[in-house]
Coordinates of C-alpha atoms and ligand atoms in Angstrom, one line a residue:
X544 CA 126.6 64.7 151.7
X545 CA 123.9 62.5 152.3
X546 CA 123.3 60.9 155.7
X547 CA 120.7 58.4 157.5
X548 CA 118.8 61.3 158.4
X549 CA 118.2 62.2 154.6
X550 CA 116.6 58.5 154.1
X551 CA 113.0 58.9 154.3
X552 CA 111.0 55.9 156.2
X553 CA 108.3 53.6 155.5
X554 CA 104.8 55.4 155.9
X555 CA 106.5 58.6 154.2
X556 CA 104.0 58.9 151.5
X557 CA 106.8 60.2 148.7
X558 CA 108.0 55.7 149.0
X559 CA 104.3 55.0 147.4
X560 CA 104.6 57.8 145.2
X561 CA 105.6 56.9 141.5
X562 CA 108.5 59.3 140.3
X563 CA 108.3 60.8 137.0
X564 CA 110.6 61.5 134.0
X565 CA 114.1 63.3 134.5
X566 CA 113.7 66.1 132.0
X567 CA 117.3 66.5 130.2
X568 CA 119.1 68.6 130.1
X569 CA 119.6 67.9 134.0
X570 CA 119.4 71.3 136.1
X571 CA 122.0 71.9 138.4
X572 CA 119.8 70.7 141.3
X573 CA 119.2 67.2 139.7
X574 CA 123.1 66.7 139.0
X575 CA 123.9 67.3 142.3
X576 CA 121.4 65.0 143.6
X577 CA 122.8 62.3 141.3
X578 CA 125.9 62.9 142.1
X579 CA 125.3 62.9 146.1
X580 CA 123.4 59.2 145.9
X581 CA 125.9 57.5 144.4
X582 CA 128.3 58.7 146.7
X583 CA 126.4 58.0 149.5
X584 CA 126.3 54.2 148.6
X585 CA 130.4 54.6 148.1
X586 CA 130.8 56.5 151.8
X587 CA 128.5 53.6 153.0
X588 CA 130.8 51.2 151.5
X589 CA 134.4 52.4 153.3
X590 CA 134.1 51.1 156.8
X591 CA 135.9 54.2 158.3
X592 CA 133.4 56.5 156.6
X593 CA 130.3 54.7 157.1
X594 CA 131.8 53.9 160.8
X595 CA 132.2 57.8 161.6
X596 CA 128.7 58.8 159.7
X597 CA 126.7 56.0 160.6
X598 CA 125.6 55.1 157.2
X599 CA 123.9 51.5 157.0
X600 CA 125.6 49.5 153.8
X601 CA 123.9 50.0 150.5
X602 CA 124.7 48.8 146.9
X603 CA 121.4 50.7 146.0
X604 CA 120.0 54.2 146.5
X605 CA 116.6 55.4 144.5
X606 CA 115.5 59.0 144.4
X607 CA 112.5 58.4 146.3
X608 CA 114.1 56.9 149.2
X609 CA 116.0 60.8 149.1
X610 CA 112.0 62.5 149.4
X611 CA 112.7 63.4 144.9
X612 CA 110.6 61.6 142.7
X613 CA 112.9 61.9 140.1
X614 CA 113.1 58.9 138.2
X615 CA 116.3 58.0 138.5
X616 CA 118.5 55.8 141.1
X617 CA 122.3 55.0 142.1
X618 CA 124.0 51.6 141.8
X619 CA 127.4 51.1 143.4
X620 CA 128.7 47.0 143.1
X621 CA 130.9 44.5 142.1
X622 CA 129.3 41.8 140.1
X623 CA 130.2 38.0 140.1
X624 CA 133.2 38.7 137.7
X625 CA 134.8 41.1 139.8
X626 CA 133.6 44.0 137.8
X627 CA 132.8 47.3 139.3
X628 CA 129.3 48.5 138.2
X629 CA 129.0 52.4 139.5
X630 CA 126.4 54.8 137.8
X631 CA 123.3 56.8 138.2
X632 CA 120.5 55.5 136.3
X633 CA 118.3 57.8 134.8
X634 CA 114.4 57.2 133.0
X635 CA 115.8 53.0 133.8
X636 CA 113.8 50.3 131.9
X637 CA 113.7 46.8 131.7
X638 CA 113.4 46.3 127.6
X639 CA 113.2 42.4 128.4
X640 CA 113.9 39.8 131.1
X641 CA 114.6 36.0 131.3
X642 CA 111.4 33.7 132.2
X643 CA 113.3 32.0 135.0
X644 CA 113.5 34.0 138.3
X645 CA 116.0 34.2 141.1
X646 CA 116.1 35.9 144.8
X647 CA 118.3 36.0 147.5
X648 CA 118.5 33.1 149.9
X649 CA 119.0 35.6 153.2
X650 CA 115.7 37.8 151.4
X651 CA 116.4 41.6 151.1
X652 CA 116.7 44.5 153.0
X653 CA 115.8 48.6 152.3
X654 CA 117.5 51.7 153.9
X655 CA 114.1 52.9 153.8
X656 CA 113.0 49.6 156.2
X657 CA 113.9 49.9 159.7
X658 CA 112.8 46.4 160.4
X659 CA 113.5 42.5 158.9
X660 CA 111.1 41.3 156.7
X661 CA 111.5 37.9 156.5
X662 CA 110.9 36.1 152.7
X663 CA 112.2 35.4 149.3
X664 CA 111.7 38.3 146.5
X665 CA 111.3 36.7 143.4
X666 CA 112.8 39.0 140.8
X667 CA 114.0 38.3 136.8
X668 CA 117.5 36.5 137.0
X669 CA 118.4 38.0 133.4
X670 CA 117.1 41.5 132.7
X671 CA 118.3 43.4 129.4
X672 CA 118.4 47.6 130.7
X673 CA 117.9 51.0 129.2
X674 CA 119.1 54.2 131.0
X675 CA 120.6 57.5 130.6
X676 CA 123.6 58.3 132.2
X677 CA 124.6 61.8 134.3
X678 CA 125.7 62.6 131.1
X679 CA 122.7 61.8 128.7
X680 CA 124.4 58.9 127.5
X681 CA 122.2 56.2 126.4
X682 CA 123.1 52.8 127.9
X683 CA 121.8 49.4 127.4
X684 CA 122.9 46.5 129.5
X685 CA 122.1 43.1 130.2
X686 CA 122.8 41.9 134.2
X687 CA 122.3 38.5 135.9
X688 CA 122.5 37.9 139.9
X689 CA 123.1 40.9 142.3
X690 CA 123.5 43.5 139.8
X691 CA 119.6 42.2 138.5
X692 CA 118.6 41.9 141.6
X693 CA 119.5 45.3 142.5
X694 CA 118.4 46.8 139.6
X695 CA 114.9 45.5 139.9
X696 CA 114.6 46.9 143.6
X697 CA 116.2 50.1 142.6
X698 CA 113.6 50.1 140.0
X699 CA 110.3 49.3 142.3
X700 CA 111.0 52.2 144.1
X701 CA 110.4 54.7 141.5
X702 CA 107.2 53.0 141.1
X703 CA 106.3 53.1 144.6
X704 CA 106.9 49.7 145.2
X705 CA 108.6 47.9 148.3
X706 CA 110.7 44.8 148.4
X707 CA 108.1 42.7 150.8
X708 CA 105.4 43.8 148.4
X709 CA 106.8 40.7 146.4
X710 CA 106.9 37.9 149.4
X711 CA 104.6 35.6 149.3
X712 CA 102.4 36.4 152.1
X713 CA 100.7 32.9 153.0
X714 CA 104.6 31.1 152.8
X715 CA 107.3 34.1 152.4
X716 CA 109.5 31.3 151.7
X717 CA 107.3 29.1 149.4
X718 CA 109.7 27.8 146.8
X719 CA 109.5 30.5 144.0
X720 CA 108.5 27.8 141.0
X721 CA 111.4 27.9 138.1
X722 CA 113.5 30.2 140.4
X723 CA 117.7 29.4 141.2
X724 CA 118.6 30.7 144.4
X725 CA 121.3 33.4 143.4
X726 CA 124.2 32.3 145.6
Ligands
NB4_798 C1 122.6 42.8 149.0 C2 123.2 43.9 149.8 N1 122.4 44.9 150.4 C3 123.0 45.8 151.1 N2 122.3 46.8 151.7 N3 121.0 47.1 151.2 C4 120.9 47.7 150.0 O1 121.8 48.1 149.3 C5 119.4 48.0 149.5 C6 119.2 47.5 148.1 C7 119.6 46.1 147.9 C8 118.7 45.1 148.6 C9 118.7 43.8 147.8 C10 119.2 44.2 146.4 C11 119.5 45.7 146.4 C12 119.3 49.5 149.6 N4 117.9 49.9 149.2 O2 117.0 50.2 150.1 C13 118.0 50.7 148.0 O3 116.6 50.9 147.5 C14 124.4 45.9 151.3 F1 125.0 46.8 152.0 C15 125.2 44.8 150.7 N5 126.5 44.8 150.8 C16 127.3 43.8 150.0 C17 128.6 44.4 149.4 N6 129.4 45.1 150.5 C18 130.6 45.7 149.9 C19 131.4 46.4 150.9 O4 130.6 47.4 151.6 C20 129.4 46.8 152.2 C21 128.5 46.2 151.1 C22 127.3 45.5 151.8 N7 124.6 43.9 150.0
NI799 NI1 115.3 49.9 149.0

């Protein structure tokens, strides 16, 4: 079971290291590790769990936040329609994305952040996906608002990159030009 304590922090070097291919067939060891991030973001999501373990909230979980720079990350949400999105990512790309971008109005957050950083991330509102599953299925998706949003953070970190890396540092809340607030 994953806990807090398994979450590596900012100024471990692995968050600023890129991760690299998942080599498939998965071995045991990588399976398991799948398996173990995606149910850390469902524990995190049952208040009696998360309550006892004291697991912060996440809809997001990337290998590297884990110390494994496997390139893959876990994504456990509900979109706008109500739909449950829960899978493991694995080798994720973005095949194409909208021109307009969007970001959340409260900014974001990171497990791997123990501090607020104020500021609107501008990510793609519309991204079309690639991925493996757990089971070397190949999947291609196309997501708009949180599951985009999520996607593209989840994404970042296997290449090293933070959240705030994005903010606009001389006006964190500069209005992000042809951007819609995703509300
Ligand atoms: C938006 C949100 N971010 C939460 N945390 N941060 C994360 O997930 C980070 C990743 C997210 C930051 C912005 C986009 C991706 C983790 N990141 O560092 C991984 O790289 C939440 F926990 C949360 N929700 C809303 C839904 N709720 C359902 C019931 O259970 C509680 C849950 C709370 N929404
Ligand atoms: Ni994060």
């Amino acid at each position: 079971m994953i806990l807090m304590d398994d979450i590596i922090r900012e100024g471990h070097p692995t968050l600023r290291t890129k991760a690299e291919e998942v080599k498939f067939p998965l071995t045991d060891e990588v399976r398991q590790l799948a398996e173990d991030m995606l149910q850390y973001l469902i524990n995190s999501q049952d208040p009696e769990i998360a309550d006892k373990y004291n697991l912060r909230g996440g809809i997001g979980l990337a290998a590297n936040q884990v110390n494994s720079l496997q390139r893959m990350f876990a994504l456990h949400l509900t979109d706008d329609n109500g739909e449950q999105l829960s899978f493991v990512a694995i080798n994720p790309k973005i095949v194409s994305h909208s021109v307009e971008n969007t970001y959340l109005p409260a900014g974001e957050g990171c497990l791997s952040v123990d501090r607020n950083v104020p500021g609107y991330v501008p990510r793609h509102a519309r991204v079309t996906v690639k991925f493996k599953t757990i089971d070397g299925e190949e999947k291609k998706m196309r997501l708009k608002g949180m599951p985009a949003i999520a996607f593209q953070h989840e994404l970042d970190h296997l290449n090293g990159i933070m959240f705030y890396d994005r903010i606009n540092e001389k006006n964190p809340f500069a209005d992000i030009t042809d951007s819609t607030p995703y509300e």
